[in-house]
Short mmCIF file of C-alpha atoms in Angstrom, two decimals:
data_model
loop_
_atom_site.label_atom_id
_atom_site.label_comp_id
_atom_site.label_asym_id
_atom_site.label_seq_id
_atom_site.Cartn_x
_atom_site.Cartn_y
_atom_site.Cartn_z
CA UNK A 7 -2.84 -30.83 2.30
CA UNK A 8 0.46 -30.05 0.21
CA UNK A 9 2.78 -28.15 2.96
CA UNK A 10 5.85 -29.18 -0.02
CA UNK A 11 6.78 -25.85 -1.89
CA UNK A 12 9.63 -24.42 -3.67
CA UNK A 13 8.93 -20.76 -2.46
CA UNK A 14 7.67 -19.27 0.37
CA UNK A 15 6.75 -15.50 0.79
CA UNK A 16 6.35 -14.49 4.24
CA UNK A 17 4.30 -11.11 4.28
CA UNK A 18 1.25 -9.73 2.13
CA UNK A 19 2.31 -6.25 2.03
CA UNK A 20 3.09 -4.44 -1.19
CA UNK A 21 6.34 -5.99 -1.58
CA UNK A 22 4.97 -9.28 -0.82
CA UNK A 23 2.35 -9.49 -3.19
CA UNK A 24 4.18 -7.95 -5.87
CA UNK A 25 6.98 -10.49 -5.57
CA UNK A 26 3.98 -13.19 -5.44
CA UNK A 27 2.25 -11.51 -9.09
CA UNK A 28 6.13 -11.60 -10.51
CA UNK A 29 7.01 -15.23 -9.03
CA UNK A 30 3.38 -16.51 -10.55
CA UNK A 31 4.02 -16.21 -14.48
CA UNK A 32 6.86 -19.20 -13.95
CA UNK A 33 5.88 -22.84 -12.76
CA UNK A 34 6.70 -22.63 -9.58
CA UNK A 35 4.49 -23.85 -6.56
CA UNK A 36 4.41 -20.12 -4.67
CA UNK A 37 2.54 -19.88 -0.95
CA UNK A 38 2.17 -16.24 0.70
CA UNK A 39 1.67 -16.51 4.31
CA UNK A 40 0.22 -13.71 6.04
CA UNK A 41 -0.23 -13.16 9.81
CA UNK A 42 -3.16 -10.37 9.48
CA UNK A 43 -6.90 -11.21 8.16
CA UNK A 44 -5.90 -9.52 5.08
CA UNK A 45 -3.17 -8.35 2.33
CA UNK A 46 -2.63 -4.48 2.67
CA UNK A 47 -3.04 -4.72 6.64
CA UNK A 48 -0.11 -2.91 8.07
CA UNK A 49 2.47 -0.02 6.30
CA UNK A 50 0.95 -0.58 3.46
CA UNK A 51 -2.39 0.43 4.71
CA UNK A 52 -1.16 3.39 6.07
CA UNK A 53 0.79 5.83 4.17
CA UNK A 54 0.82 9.03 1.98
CA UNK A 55 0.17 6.92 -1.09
CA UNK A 56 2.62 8.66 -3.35
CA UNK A 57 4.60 7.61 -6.25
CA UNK A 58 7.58 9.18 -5.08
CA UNK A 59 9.53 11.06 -8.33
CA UNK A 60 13.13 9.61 -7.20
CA UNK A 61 14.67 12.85 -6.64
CA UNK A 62 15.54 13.01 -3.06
CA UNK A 63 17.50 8.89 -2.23
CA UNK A 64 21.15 9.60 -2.06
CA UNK A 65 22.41 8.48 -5.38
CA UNK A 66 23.78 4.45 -5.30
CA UNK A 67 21.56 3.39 -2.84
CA UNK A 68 18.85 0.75 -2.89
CA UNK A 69 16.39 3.18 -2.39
CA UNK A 70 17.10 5.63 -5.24
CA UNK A 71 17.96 2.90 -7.52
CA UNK A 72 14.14 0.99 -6.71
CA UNK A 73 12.51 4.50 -6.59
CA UNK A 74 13.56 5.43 -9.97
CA UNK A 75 13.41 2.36 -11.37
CA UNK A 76 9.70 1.75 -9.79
CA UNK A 77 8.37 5.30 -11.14
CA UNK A 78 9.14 3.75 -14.42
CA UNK A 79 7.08 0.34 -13.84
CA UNK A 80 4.44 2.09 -12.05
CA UNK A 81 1.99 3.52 -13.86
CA UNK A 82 2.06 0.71 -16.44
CA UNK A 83 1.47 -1.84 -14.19
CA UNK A 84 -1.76 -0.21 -12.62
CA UNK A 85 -2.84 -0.05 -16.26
CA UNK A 86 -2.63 -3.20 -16.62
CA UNK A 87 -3.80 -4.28 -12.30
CA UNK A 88 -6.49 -1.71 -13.06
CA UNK A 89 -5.58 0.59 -10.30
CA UNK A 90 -6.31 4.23 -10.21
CA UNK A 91 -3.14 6.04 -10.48
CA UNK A 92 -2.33 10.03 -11.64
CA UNK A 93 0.77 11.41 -12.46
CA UNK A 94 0.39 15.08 -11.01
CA UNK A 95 3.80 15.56 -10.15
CA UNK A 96 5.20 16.87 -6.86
CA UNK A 97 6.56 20.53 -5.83
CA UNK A 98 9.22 20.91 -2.72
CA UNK A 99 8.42 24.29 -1.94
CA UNK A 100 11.49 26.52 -0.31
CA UNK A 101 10.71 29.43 2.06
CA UNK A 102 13.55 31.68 2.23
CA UNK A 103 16.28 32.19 -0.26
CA UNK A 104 18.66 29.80 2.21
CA UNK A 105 16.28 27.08 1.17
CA UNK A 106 16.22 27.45 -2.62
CA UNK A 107 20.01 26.82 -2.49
CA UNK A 108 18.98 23.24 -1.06
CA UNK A 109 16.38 23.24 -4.07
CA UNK A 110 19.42 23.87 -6.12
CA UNK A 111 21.72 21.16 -4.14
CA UNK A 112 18.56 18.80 -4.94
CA UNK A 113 18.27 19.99 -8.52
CA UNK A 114 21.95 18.37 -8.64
CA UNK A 115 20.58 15.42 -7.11
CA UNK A 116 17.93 14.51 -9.24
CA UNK A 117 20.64 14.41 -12.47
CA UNK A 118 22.55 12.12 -11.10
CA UNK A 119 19.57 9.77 -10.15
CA UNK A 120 18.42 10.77 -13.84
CA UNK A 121 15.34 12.02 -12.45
CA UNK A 122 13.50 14.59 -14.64
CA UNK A 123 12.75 17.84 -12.76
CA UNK A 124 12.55 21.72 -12.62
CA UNK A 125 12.74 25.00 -10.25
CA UNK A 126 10.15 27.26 -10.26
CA UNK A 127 10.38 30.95 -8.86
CA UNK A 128 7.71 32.27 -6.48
CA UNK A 129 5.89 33.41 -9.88
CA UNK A 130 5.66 30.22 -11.52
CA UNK A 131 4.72 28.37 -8.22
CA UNK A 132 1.94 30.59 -7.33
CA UNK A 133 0.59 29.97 -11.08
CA UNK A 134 0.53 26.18 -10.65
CA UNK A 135 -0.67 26.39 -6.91
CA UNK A 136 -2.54 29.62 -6.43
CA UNK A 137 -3.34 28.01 -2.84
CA UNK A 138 0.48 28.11 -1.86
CA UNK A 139 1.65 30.10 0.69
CA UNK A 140 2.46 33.51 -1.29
CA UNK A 141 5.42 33.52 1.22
CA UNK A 142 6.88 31.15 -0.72
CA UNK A 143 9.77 31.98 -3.03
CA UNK A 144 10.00 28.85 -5.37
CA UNK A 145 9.71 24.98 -5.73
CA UNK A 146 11.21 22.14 -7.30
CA UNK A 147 9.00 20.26 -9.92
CA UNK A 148 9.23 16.48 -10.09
CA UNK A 149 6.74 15.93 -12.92
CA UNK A 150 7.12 12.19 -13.07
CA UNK A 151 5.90 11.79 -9.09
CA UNK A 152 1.69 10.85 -8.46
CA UNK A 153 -0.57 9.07 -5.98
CA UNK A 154 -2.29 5.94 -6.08
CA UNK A 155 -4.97 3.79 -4.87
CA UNK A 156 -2.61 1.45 -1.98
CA UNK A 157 -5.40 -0.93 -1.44
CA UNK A 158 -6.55 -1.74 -4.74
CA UNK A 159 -2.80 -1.95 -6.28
CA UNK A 160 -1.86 -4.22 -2.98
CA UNK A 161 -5.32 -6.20 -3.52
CA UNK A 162 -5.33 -6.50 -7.80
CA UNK A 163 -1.27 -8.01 -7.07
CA UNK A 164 -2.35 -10.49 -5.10
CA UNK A 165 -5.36 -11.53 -7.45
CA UNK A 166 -3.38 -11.57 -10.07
CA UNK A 167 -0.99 -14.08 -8.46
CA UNK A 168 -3.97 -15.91 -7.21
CA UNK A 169 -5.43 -16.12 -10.60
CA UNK A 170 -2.12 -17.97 -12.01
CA UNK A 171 -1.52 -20.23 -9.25
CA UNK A 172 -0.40 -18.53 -6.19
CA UNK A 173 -1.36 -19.88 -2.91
CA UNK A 174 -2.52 -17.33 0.19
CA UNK A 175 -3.26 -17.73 4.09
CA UNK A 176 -4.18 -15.75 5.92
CA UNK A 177 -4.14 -15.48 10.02
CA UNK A 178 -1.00 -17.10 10.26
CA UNK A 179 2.27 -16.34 11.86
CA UNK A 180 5.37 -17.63 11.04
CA UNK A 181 6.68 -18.61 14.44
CA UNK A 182 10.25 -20.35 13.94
CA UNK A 183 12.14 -21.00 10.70
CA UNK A 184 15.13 -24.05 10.31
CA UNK A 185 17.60 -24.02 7.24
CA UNK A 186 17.84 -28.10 7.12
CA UNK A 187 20.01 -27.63 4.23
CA UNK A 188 17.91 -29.00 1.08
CA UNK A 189 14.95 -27.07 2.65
CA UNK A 190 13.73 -24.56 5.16
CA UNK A 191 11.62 -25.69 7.73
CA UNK A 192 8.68 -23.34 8.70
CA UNK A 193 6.47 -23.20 11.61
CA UNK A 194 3.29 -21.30 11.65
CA UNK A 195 0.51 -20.83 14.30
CA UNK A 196 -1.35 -23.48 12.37
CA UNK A 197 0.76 -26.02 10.60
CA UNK A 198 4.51 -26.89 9.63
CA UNK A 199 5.51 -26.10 5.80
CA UNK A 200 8.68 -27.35 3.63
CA UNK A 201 9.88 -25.25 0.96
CA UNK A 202 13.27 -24.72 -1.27
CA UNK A 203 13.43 -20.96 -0.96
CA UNK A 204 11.94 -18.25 1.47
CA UNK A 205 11.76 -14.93 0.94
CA UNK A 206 11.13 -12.64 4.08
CA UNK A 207 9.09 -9.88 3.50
CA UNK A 208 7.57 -9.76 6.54
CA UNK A 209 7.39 -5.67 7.36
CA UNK A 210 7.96 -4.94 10.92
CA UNK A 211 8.39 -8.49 11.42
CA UNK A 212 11.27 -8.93 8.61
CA UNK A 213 13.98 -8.73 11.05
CA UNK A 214 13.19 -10.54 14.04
CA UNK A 215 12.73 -13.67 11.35
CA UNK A 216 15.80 -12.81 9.59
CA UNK A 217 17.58 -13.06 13.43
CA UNK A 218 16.62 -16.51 14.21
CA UNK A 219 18.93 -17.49 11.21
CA UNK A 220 21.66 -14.78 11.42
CA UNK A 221 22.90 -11.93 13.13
CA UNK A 222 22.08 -8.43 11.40
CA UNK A 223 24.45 -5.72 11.76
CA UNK A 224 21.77 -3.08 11.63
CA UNK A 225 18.58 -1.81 13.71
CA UNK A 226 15.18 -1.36 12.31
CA UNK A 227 12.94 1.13 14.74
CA UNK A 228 9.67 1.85 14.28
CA UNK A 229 8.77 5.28 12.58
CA UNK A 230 5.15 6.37 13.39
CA UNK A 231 3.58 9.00 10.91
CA UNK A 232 0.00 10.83 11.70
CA UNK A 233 -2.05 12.73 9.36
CA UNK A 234 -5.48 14.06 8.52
CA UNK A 235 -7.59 13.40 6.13
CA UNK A 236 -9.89 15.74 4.47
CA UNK A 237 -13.22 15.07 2.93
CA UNK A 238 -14.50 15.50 -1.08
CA UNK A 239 -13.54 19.33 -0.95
CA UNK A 240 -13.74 21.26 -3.81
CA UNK A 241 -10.93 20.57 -6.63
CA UNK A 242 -7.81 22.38 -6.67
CA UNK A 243 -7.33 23.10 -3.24
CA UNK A 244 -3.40 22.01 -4.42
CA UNK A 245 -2.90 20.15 -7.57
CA UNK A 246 0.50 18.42 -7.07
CA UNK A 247 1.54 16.66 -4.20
CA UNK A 248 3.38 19.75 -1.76
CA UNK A 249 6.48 18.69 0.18
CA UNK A 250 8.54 21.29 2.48
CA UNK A 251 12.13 20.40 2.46
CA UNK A 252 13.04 16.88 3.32
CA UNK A 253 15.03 16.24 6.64
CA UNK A 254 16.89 13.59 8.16
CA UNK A 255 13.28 12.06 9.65
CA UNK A 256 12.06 11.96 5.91
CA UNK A 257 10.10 14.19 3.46
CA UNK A 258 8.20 15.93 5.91
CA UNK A 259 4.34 16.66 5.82
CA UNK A 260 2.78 16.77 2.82
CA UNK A 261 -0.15 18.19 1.19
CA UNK A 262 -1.80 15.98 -1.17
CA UNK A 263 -4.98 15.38 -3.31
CA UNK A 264 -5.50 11.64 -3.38
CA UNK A 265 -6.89 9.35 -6.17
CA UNK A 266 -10.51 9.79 -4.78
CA UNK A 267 -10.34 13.37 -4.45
CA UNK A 268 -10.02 13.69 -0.69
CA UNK A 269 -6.90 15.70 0.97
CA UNK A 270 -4.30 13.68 2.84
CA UNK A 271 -2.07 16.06 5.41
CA UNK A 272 1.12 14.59 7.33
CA UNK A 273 2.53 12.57 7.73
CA UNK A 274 4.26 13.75 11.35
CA UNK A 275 7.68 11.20 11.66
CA UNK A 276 8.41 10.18 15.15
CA UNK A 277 10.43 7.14 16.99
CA UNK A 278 8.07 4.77 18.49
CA UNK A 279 9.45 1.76 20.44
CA UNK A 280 6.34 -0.49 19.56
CA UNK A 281 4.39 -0.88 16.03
CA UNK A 282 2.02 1.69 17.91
CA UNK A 283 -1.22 2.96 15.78
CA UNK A 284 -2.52 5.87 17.82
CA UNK A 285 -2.87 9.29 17.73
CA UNK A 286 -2.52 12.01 19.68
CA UNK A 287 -3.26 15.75 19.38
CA UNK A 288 -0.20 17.15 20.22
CA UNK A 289 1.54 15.26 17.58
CA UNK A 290 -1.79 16.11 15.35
CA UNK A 291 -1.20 19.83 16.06
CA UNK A 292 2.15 19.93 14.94
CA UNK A 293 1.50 18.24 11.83
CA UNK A 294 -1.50 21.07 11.22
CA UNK A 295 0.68 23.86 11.81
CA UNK A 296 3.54 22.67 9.79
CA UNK A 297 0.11 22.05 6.60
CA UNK A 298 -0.62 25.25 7.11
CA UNK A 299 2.82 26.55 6.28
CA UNK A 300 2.57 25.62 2.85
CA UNK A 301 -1.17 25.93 2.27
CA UNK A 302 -2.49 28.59 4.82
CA UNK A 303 -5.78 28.06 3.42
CA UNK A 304 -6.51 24.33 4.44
CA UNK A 305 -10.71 23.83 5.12
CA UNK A 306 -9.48 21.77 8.73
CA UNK A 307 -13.76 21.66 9.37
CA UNK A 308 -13.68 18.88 6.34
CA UNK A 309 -11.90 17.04 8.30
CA UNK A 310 -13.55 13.37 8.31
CA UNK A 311 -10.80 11.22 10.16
CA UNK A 312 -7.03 11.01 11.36
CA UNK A 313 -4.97 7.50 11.41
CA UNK A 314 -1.40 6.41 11.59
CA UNK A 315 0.79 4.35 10.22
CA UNK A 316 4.59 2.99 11.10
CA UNK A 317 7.38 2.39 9.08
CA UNK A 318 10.38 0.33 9.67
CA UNK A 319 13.46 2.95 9.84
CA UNK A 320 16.70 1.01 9.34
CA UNK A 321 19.58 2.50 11.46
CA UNK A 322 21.42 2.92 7.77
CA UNK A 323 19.03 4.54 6.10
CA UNK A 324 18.71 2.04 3.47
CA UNK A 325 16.97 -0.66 2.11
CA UNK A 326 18.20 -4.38 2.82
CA UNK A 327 17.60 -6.87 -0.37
CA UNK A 328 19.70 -9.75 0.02
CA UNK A 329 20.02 -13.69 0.87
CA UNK A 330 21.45 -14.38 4.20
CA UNK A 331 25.34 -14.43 4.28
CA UNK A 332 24.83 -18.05 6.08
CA UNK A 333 21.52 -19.18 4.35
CA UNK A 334 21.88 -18.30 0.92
CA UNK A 335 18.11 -19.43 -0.51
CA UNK A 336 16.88 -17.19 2.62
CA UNK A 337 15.77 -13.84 0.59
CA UNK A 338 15.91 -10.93 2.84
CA UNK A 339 13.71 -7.84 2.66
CA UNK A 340 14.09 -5.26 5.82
CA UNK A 341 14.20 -1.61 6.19
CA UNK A 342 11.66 -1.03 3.72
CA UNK A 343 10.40 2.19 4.73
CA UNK A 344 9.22 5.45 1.99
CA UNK A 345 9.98 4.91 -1.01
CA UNK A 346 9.29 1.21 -0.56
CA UNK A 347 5.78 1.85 -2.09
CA UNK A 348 6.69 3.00 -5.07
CA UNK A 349 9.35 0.81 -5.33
CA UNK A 350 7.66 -2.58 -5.08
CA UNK A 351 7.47 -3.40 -8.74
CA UNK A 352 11.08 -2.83 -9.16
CA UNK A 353 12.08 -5.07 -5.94
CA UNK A 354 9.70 -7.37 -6.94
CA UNK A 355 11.94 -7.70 -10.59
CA UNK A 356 15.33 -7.72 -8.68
CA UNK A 357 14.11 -10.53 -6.39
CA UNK A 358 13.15 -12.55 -9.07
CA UNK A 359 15.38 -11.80 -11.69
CA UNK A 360 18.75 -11.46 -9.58
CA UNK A 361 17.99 -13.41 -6.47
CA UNK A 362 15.78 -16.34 -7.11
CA UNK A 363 16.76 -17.41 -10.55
CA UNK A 364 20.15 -18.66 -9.73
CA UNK A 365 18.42 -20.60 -7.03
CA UNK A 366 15.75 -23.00 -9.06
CA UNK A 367 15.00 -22.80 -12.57
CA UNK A 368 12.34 -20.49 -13.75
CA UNK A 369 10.38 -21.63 -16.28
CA UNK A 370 7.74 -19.17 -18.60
CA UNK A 371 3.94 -20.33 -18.45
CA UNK A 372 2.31 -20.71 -21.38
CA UNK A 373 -0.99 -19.56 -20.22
CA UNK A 374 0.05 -16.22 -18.09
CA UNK A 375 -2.59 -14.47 -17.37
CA UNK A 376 -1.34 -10.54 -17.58
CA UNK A 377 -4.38 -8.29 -16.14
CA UNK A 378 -6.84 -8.50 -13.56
CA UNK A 379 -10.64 -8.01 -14.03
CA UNK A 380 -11.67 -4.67 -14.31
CA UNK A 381 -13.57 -3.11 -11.50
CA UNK A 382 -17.36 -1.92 -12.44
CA UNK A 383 -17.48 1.73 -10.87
CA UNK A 384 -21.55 3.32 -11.29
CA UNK A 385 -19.79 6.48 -9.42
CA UNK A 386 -17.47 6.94 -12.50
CA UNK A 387 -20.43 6.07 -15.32
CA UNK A 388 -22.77 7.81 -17.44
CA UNK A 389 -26.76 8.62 -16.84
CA UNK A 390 -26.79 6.25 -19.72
CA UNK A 391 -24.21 3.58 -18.66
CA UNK A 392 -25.41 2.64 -15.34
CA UNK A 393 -29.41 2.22 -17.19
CA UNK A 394 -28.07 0.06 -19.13
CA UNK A 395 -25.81 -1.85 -16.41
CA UNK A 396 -28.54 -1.61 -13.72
CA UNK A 397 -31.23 -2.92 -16.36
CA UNK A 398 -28.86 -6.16 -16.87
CA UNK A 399 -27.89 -6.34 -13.43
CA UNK A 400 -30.07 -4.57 -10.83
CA UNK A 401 -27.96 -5.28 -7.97
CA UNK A 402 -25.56 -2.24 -9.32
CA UNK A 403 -28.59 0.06 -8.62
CA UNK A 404 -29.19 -0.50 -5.19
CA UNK A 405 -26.49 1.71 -3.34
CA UNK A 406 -24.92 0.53 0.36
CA UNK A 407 -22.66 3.11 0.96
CA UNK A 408 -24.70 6.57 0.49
CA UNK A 409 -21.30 8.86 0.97
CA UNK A 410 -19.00 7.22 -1.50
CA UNK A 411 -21.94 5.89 -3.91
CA UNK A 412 -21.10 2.26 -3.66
CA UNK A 413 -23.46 -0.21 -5.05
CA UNK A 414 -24.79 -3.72 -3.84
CA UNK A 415 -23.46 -4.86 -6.96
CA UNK A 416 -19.63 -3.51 -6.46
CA UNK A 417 -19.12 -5.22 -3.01
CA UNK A 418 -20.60 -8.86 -4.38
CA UNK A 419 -17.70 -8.31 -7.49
CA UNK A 420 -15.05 -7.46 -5.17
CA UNK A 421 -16.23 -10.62 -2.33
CA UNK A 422 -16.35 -12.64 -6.09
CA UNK A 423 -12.88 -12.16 -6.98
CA UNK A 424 -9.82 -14.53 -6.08
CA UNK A 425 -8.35 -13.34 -3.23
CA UNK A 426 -12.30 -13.14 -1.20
CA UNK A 427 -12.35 -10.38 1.20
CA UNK A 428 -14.14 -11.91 4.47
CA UNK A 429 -14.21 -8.56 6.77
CA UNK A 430 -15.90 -5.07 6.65
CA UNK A 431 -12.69 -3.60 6.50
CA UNK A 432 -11.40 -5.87 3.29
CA UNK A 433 -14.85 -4.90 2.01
CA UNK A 434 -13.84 -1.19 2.38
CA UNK A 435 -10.38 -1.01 1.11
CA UNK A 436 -11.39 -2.94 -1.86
CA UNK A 437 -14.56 -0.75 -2.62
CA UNK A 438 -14.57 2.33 -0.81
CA UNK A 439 -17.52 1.35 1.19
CA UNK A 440 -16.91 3.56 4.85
CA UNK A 441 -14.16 5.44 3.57
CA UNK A 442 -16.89 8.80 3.38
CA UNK A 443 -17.67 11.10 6.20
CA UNK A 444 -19.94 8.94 8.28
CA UNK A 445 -16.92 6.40 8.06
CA UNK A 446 -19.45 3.42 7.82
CA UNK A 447 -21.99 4.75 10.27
CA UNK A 448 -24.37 4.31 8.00
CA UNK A 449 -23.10 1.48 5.85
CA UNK A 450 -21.09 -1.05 7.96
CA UNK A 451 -24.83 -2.76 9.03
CA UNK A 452 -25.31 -3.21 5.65
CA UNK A 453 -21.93 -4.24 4.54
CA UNK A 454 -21.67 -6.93 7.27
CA UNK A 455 -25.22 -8.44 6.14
CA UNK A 456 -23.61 -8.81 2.72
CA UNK A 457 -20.84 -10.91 3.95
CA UNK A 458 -23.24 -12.63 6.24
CA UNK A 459 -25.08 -13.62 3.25
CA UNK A 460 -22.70 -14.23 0.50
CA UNK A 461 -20.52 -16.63 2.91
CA UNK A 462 -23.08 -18.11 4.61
CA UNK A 463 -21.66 -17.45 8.01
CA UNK A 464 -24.12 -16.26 10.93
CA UNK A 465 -23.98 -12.12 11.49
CA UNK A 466 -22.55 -12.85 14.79
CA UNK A 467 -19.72 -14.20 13.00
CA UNK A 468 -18.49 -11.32 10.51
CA UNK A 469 -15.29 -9.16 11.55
CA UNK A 470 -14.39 -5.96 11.20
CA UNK A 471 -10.43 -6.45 10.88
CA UNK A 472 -9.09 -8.87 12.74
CA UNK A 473 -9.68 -11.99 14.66
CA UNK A 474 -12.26 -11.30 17.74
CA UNK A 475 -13.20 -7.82 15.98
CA UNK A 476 -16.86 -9.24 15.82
CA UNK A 477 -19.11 -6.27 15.08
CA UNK A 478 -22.28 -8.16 16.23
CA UNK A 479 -21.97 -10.17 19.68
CA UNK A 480 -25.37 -11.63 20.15
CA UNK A 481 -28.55 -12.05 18.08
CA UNK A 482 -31.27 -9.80 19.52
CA UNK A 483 -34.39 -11.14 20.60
CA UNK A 484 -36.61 -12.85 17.45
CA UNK A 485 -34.00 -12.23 15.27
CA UNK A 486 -33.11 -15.07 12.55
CA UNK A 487 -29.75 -16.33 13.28
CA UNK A 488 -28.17 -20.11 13.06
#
């Protein structure tokens, strides 16, 4: 096995694979090693999903630069990842008359990070979000904010770097790195790589890697965020994404419509001391009250699940981008908490384009390959289109999961593609397959026999998420098995 390479990306999170789809159009030999059993495992997993407008990062930081610049990219590049990805825009609604001056303050803001955007009075609001609390005496507009699919756009990055060369593991750590001067040593869990360059975007993990080399002169702390999520209610509950004010522990809980037509509400924003994925329903009530604020009118029995997710708060408040003062072909990503999302295409450019290129030559391919196959959705098709698809391929008739209508044949594409999801969960950010309100009650059996199957593993084998997450333990009694 090759363990030679002249970059090395250490994390599969959005910024990961998006620096792995921009590194793979030059001739470079690229590994992505990843710790979790899949890309999309950790912050970028779970998170509002929102292509943040640019409006609210103090001017000539990191963070407004990537956010703004990122808006720009974004939409274009799930065109071309095919991604599902709406620009709806985003209202900061303001209370009082006190709080329409900071509307005003962040009006001001938004020119100088050339941000498009508008106020409306409690008139105007109420016309574009009937919903709203009628409290409510006006909002800022950021027409150029929208959601996204996170799993698919984290998934389709990595595929497309797969498809042009990239190499990924997965279920290894990165244990100890050495700068030995022509090269970086790196020691996984399972092996011993060589490689000209690394570039640490690790997550939660960034900066206890970037310390073995060099001291940082910053914290990163753990931010954890819980929200609800709401199932297929009617459209138009809200139609942008709804933000109260922003505050020092971020934008504060929102009110969204996601790309599948569920509800997302929170997130809440609280100081954890471990990368700690609970919930709790004191923390959950808070977060409802503060919902129902906004939207007083918010159907709380669709509820279909809660979840959390942490973010890495750096104790500046800013992004970190940079090589190593000591180690200058160490690339460092930390502190790469909300807006990081949206900006991931942009860091992924600046990495490239600023850091790397001075570094080793980068050379065009001739044969780039630009887009990703397109996903076969029967949910989304015609009477007429899935007769015709189900008469030429009948596995896209026979439907797994019942709630989100996902067919035999849409799990077998998505286990076909390059970057081969091997667990239930995988399966289900990929597809949608669990994500309705039984939450795989009545699908997971089915999914797992499908990985069984098309791997050629034993049941007892397949995973839910991560290593030892076996869903079946033991073969019952006359059952086939190996």
């Amino acid at each position: 096995m090759n363990n030679k390479f002249d970059i090395i990306v250490i994390g599969a999170g959005v910024i990961g694979c998006n620096i792995a789809r921009e590194l793979s159009q030059y001739k470079l030999n690229v590994l992505v090693i990843e710790k979790d059993n899949d890309v999309c495992a950790r912050a970028s997993m779970a998170n509002s999903a929102i292509v943040h407008s640019g409006y609210d990062p103090v001017p000539g930081t990191f963070k407004a630069r990537f956010n703004v610049e990122g808006n720009r990219m974004f939409y274009d590049l799930c065109k071309r990842l095919d991604v599902e990805c709406y620009q709806i825009g985003s209202l900061t609604i303001a209370m009082d008359d006190e709080q329409m001056k900071v509307l005003k303050d962040l009006e001001k803001r938004a020119a100088e990070n050339k941000v498009p955007v508008k106020i409306l009075d409690h008139d105007e609001l109420l016309k574009e979000e009937p919903n709203v609390n009628p409290k409510a005496v006006g909002a800022l507009l950021a027409p150029t904010a929208g959601i996204v699919d996170p799993f698919t756009f984290c998934a389709h990055n990595i595929e497309n770097a797969l498809d042009n060369g990239v190499k990924l593991h997965l279920n290894e750590e990165v244990k100890e790195i050495k700068d030995l001067k022509d090269h970086f040593e790196i020691k996984t869990n399972l092996g011993i790589y060589q490689s000209t360059i690394v570039i640490n975007a690790a997550g939660h993990g960034s900066y206890k890697l970037g310390s073995q080399l060099e001291k940082l002169d910053y914290q990163i702390t753990p931010r954890k965020g819980e929200y609800f999520v709401f199932d297929h209610y009617a459209k138009g509950l809200v139609n942008h994404t709804i933000f109260p004010l922003p505050s020092a522990k971020g934008k504060g809980i929102l009110v969204t419509p996601t790309y599948s037509a569920n509800y997302l509400i929170g997130p809440s924003s609280e100081l954890s001391e471990s990368e700690d994925h609970s919930t709790d329903p004191a923390t959950l009530a808070m977060v409802k009250a503060g919902a129902l604020e906004m939207v007083p009118s918010l159907p709380f029995n669709e509820l279909i699940r809660v979840f959390a997710g942490v973010r890495a708060t750096p104790s500046d408040h800013d992004f970190h981008i940079a090589p190593l003062k000591t180690h200058p072909k160490f690339i460092h990503l930390c502190g790469i908490e909300s807006p990081g999302f949206v900006s991931s295409p942009a860091i992924a450019k600046y990495v490239v384009n600023e850091l790397v290129s001075p570094l080793i030559k980068l050379e065009k391919k001739e044969n780039y390959i630009t887009h990703v196959r397109p996903k076969i959705e029967t949910r989304k098709m015609s009477a007429e289109e899935k007769i015709k698809l189900i008469k030429e391929h009948p596995e896209y008739g026979e439907i797994i999961c019942q709630c989100e209508k996902i067919s035999k044949g849409e799990i077998l594409d998505a286990m076909s593609r390059s970057d081969h999801p091997h667990t239930i969960k995988a399966i289900k950010k990929r597809c949608r397959a669990g994500f309705g309100k039984c939450q795989g009650g009545f699908c997971q059996p089915l999914v797992a026999k499908l990985i069984s199957e098309y791997y050629h593993i034993p049941l007892t084998s397949v995973q839910y998420s991560k290593i030892g997450s076996n869903v079946v333990r033991y073969p019952t009694k006359g059952a086939k098995h190996d």
